[in-house]
Coordinates of N, CA, C and O in Angstrom, one line a residue:
X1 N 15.8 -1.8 3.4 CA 15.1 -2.6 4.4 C 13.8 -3.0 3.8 O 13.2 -2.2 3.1
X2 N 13.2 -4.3 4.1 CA 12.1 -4.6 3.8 C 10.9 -4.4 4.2 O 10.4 -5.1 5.0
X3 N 10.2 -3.2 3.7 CA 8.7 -3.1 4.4 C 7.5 -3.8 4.0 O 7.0 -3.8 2.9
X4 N 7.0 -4.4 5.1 CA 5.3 -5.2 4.7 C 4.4 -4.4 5.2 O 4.5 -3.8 6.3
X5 N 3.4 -4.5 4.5 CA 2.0 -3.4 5.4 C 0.8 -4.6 4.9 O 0.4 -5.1 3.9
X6 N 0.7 -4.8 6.4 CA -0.5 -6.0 6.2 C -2.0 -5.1 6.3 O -2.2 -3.9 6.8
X7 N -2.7 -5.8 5.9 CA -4.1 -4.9 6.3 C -5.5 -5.8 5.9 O -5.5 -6.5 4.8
X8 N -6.8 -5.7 6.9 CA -8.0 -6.7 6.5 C -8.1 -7.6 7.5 O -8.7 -8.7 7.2
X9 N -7.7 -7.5 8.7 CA -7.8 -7.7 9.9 C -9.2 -7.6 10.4 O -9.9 -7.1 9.6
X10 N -9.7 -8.1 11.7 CA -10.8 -7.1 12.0 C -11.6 -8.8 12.7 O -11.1 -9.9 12.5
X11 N -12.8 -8.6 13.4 CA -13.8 -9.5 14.0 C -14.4 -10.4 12.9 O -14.3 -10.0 11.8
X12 N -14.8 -11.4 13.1 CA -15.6 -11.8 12.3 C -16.0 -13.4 13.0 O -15.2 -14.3 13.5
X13 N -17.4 -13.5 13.0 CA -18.1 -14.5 13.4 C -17.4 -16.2 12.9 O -16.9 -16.4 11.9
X14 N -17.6 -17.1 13.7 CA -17.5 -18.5 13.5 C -18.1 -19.4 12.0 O -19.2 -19.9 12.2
X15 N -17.6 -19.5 11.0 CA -17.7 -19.8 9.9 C -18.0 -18.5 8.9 O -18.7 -18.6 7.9
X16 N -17.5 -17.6 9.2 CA -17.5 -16.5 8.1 C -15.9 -16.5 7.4 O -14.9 -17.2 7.5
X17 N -16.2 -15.5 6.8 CA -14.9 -15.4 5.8 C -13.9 -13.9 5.9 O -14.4 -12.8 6.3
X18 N -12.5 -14.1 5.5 CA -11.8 -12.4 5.6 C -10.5 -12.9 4.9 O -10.0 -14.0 4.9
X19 N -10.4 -11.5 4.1 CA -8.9 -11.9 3.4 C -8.4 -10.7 3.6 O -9.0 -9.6 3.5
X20 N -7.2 -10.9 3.9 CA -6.1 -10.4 4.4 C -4.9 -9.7 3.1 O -4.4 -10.1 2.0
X21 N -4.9 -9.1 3.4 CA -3.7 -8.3 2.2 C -2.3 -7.9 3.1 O -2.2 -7.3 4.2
X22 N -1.4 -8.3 2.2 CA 0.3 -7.5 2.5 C 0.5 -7.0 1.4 O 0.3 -7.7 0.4
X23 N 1.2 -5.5 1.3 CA 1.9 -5.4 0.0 C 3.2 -4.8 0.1 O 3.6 -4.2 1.1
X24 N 3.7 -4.8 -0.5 CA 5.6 -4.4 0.0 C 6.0 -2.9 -0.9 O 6.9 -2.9 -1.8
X25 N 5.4 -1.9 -0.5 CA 5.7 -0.6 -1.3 C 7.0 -0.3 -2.2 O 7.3 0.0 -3.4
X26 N 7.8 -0.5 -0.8 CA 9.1 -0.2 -1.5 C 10.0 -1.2 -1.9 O 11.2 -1.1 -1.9
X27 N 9.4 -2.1 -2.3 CA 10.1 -3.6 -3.3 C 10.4 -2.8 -4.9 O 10.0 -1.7 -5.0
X28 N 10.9 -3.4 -5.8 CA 10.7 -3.2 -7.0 C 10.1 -4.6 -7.4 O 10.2 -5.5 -6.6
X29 N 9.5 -4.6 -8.8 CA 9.2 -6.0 -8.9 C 9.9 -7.0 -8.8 O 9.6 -7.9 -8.1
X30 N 11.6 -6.8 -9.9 CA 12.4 -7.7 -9.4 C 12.8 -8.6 -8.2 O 13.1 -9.8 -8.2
X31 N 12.7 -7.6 -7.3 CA 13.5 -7.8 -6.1 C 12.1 -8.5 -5.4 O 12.6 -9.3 -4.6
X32 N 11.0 -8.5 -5.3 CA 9.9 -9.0 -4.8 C 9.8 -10.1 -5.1 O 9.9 -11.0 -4.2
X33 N 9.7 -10.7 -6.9 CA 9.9 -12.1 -7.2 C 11.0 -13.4 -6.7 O 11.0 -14.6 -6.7
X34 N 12.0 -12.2 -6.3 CA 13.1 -13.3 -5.7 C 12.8 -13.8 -4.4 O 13.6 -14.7 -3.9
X35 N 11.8 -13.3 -3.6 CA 11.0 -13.7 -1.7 C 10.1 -14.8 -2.1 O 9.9 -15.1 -3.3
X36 N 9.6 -15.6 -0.9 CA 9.0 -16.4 -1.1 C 8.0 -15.8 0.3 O 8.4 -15.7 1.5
X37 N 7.0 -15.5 -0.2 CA 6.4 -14.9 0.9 C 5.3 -15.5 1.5 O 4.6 -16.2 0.8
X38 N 5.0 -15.4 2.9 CA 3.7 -16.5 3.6 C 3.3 -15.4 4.5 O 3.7 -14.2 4.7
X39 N 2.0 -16.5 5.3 CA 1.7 -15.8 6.5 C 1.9 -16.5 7.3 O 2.0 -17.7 7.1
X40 N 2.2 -15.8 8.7 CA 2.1 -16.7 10.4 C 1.1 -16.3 10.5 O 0.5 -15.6 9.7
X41 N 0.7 -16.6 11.7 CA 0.0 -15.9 12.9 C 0.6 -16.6 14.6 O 1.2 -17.7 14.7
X42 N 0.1 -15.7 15.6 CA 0.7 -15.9 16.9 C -0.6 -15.8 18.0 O -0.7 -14.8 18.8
X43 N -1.3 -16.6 18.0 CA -2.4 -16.2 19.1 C -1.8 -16.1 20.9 O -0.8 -16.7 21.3
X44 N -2.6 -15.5 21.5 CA -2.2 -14.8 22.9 C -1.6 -15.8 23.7 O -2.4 -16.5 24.2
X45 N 0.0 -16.1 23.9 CA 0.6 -16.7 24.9 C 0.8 -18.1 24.4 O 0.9 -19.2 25.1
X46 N 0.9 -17.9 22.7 CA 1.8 -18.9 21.9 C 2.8 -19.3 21.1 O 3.5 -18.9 22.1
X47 N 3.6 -19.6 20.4 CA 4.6 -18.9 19.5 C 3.7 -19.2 18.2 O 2.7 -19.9 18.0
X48 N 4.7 -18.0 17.4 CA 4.2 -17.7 16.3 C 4.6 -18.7 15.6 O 5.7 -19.0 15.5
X49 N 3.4 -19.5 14.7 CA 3.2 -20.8 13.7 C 3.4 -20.2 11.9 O 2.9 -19.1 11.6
X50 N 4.1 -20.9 11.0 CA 3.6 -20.5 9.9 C 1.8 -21.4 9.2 O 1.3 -22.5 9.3
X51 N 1.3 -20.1 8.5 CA 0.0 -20.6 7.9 C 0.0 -21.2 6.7 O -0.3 -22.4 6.5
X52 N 0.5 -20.4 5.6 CA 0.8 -20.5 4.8 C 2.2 -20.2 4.0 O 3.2 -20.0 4.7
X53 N 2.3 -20.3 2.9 CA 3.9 -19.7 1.7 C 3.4 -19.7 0.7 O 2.5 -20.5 0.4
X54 N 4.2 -18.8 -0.1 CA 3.7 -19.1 -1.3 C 5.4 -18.6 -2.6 O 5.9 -17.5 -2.4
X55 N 5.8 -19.2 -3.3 CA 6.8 -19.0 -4.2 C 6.5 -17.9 -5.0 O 5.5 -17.2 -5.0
X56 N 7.3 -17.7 -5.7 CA 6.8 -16.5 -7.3 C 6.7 -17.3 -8.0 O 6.4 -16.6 -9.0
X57 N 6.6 -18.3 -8.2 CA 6.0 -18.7 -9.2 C 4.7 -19.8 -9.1 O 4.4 -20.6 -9.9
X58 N 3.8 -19.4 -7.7 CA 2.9 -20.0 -6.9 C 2.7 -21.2 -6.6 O 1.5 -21.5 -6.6
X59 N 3.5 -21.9 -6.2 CA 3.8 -23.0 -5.7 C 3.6 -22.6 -3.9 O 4.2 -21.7 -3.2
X60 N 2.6 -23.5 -3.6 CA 2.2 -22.9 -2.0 C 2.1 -24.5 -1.1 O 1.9 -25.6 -1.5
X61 N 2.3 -24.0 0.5 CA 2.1 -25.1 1.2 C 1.5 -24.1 2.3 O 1.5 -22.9 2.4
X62 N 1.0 -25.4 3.2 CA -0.1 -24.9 4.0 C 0.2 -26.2 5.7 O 0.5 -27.4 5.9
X63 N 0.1 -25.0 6.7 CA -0.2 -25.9 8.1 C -1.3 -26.8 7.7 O -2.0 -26.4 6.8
X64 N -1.7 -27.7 8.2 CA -2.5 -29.0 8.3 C -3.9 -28.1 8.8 O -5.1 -28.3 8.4
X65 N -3.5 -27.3 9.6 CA -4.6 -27.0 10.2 C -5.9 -25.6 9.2 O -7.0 -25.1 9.3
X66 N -5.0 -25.6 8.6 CA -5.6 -24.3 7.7 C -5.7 -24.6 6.5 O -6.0 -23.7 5.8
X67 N -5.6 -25.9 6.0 CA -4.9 -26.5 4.3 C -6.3 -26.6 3.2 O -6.4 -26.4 2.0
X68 N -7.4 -27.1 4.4 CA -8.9 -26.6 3.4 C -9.6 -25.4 3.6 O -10.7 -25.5 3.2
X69 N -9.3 -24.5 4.2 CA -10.0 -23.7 5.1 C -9.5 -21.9 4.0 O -10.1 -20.9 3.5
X70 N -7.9 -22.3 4.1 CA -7.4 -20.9 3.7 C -6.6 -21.2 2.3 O -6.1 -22.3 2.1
X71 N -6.5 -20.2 1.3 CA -5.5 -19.8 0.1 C -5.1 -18.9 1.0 O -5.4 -18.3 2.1
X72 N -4.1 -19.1 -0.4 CA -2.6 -17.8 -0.1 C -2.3 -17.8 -1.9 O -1.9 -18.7 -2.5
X73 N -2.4 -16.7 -2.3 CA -2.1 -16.1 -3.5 C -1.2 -14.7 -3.5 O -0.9 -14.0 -2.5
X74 N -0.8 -14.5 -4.9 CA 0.6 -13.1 -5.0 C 0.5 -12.8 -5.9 O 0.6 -13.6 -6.8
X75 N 0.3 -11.1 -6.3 CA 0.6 -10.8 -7.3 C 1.4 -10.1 -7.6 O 1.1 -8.9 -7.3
X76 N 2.6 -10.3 -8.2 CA 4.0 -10.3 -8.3 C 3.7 -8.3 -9.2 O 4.8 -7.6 -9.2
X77 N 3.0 -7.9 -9.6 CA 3.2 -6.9 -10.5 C 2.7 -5.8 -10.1 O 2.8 -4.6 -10.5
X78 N 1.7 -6.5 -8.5 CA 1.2 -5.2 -7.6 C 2.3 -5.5 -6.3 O 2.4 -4.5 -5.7
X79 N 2.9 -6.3 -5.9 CA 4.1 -6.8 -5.3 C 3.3 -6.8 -3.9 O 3.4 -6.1 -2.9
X80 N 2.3 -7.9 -4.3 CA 1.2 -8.1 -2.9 C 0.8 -9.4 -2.7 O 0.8 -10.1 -3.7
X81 N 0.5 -9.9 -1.7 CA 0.1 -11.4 -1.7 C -1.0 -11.0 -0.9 O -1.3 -9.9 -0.5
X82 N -1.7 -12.1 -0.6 CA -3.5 -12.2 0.0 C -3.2 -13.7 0.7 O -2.3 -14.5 0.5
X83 N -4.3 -13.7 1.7 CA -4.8 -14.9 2.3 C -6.2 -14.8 2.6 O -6.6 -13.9 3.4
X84 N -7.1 -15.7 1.9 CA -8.7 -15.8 1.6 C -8.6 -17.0 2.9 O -7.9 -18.0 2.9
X85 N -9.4 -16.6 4.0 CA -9.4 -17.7 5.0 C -11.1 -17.5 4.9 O -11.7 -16.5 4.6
X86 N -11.8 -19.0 5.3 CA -12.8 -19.4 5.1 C -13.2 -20.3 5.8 O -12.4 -21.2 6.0
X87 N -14.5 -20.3 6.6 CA -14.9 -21.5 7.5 C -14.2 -21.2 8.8 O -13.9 -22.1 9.6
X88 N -14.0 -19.9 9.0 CA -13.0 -19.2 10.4 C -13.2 -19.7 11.6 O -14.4 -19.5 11.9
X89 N -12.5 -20.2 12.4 CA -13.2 -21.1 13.6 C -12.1 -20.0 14.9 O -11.1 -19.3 14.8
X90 N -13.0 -20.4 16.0 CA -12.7 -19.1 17.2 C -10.9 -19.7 17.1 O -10.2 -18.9 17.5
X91 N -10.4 -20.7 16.8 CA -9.1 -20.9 17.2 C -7.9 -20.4 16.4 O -6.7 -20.6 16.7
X92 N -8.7 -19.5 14.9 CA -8.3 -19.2 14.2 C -7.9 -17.7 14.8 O -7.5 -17.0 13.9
X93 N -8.0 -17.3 15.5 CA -8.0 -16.0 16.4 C -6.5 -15.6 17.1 O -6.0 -16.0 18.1
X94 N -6.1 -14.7 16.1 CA -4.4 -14.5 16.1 C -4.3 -12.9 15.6 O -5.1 -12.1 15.1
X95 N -2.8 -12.8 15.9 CA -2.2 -11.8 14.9 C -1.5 -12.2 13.7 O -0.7 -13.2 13.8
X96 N -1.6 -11.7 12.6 CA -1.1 -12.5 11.4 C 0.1 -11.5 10.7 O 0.0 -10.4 10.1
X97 N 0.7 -12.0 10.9 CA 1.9 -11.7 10.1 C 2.7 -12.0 8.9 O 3.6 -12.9 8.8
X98 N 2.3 -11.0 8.0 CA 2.8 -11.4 6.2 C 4.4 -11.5 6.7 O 4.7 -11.2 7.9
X99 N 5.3 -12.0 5.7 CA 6.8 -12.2 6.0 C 7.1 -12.4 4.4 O 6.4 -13.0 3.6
X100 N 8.3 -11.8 4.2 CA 8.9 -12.3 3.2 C 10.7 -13.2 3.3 O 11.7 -12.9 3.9
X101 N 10.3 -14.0 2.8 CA 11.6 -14.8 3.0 C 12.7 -14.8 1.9 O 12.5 -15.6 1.0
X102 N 13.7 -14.4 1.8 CA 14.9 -14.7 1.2 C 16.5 -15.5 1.6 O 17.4 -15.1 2.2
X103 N 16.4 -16.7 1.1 CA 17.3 -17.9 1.7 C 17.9 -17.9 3.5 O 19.0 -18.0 4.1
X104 N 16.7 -17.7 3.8 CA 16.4 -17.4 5.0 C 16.2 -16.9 6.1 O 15.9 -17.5 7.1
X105 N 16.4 -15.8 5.8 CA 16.5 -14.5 6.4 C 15.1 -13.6 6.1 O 14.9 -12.9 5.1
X106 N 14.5 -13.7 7.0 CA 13.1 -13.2 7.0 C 12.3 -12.1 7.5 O 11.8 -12.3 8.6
X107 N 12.0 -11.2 7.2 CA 11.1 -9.7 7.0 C 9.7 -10.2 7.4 O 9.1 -11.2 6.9
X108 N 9.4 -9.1 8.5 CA 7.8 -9.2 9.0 C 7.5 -7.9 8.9 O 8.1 -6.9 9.1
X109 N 6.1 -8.2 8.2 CA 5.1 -6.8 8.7 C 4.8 -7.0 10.2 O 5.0 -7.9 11.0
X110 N 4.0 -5.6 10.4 CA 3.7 -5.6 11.7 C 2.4 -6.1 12.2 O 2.0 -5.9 13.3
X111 N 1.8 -6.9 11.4 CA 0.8 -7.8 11.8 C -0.6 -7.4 11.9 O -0.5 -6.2 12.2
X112 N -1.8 -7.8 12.0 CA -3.3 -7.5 11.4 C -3.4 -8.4 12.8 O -2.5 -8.9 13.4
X113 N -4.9 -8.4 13.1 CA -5.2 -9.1 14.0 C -6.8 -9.5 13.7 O -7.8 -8.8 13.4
X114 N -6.6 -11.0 13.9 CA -8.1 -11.7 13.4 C -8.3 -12.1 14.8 O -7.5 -12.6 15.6
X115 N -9.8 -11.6 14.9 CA -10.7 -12.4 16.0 C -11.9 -13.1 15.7 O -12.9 -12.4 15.3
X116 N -12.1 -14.4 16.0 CA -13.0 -14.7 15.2 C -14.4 -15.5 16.8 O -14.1 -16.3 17.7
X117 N -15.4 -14.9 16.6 CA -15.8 -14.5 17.8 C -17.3 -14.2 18.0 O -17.6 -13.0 17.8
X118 N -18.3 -14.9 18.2 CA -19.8 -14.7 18.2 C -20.2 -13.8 18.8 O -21.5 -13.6 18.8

């Protein structure tokens, strides 16, 4: 089974910055490079949107709404990916959930929670 442990959650004011970490313990490398891993997030009494993806071989796409604001990076040999969000606006205020994807069938961590909040 696929475990994610997201972590780097936490408050943070209207145009400040936080990056987020998932790392998958019990992956081996192999088997990590073959996911294409992203983030959602789900704010209170929405469905959950994707943020970002990112390939193993870092090829990434991005919601519209996050595309100058946040990266999404992976380091395939610590079998961890990040999301550097920047310019955080209160609407950015979710639970975020790392996922890993394999031809479609997709693994969630249990999710971090950003509030972004004066």
């Amino acid at each position: 089974q696929v475990q994610l442990v997201e972590s780097g959650g936490g408050l943070v004011q209207p145009g400040g910055s936080l990056r987020l970490s998932c790392r998958a313990p019990r992956m081996i490398f192999s088997v990590f490079t073959g996911y294409v891993m992203g983030w959602y997030r789900q704010a209170p009494g929405k469905q959950r949107e994707l943020v970002a993806t990112i390939t193993s071989g870092g090829k990434t796409t991005y919601a519209d709404s996050v595309k100058d604001r946040f990266g999404i990076s992976r380091d395939n040999s610590q079998k961890k990916i990040y999301l550097q969000m920047r310019s955080l606006k209160p609407e950015d205020t979710a639970t975020y959930y790392c996922a890993a994807d394999r031809d479609g069938q997709l693994y969630w961590g249990q999710g971090t929670e950003v509030t972004v909040s004066s």
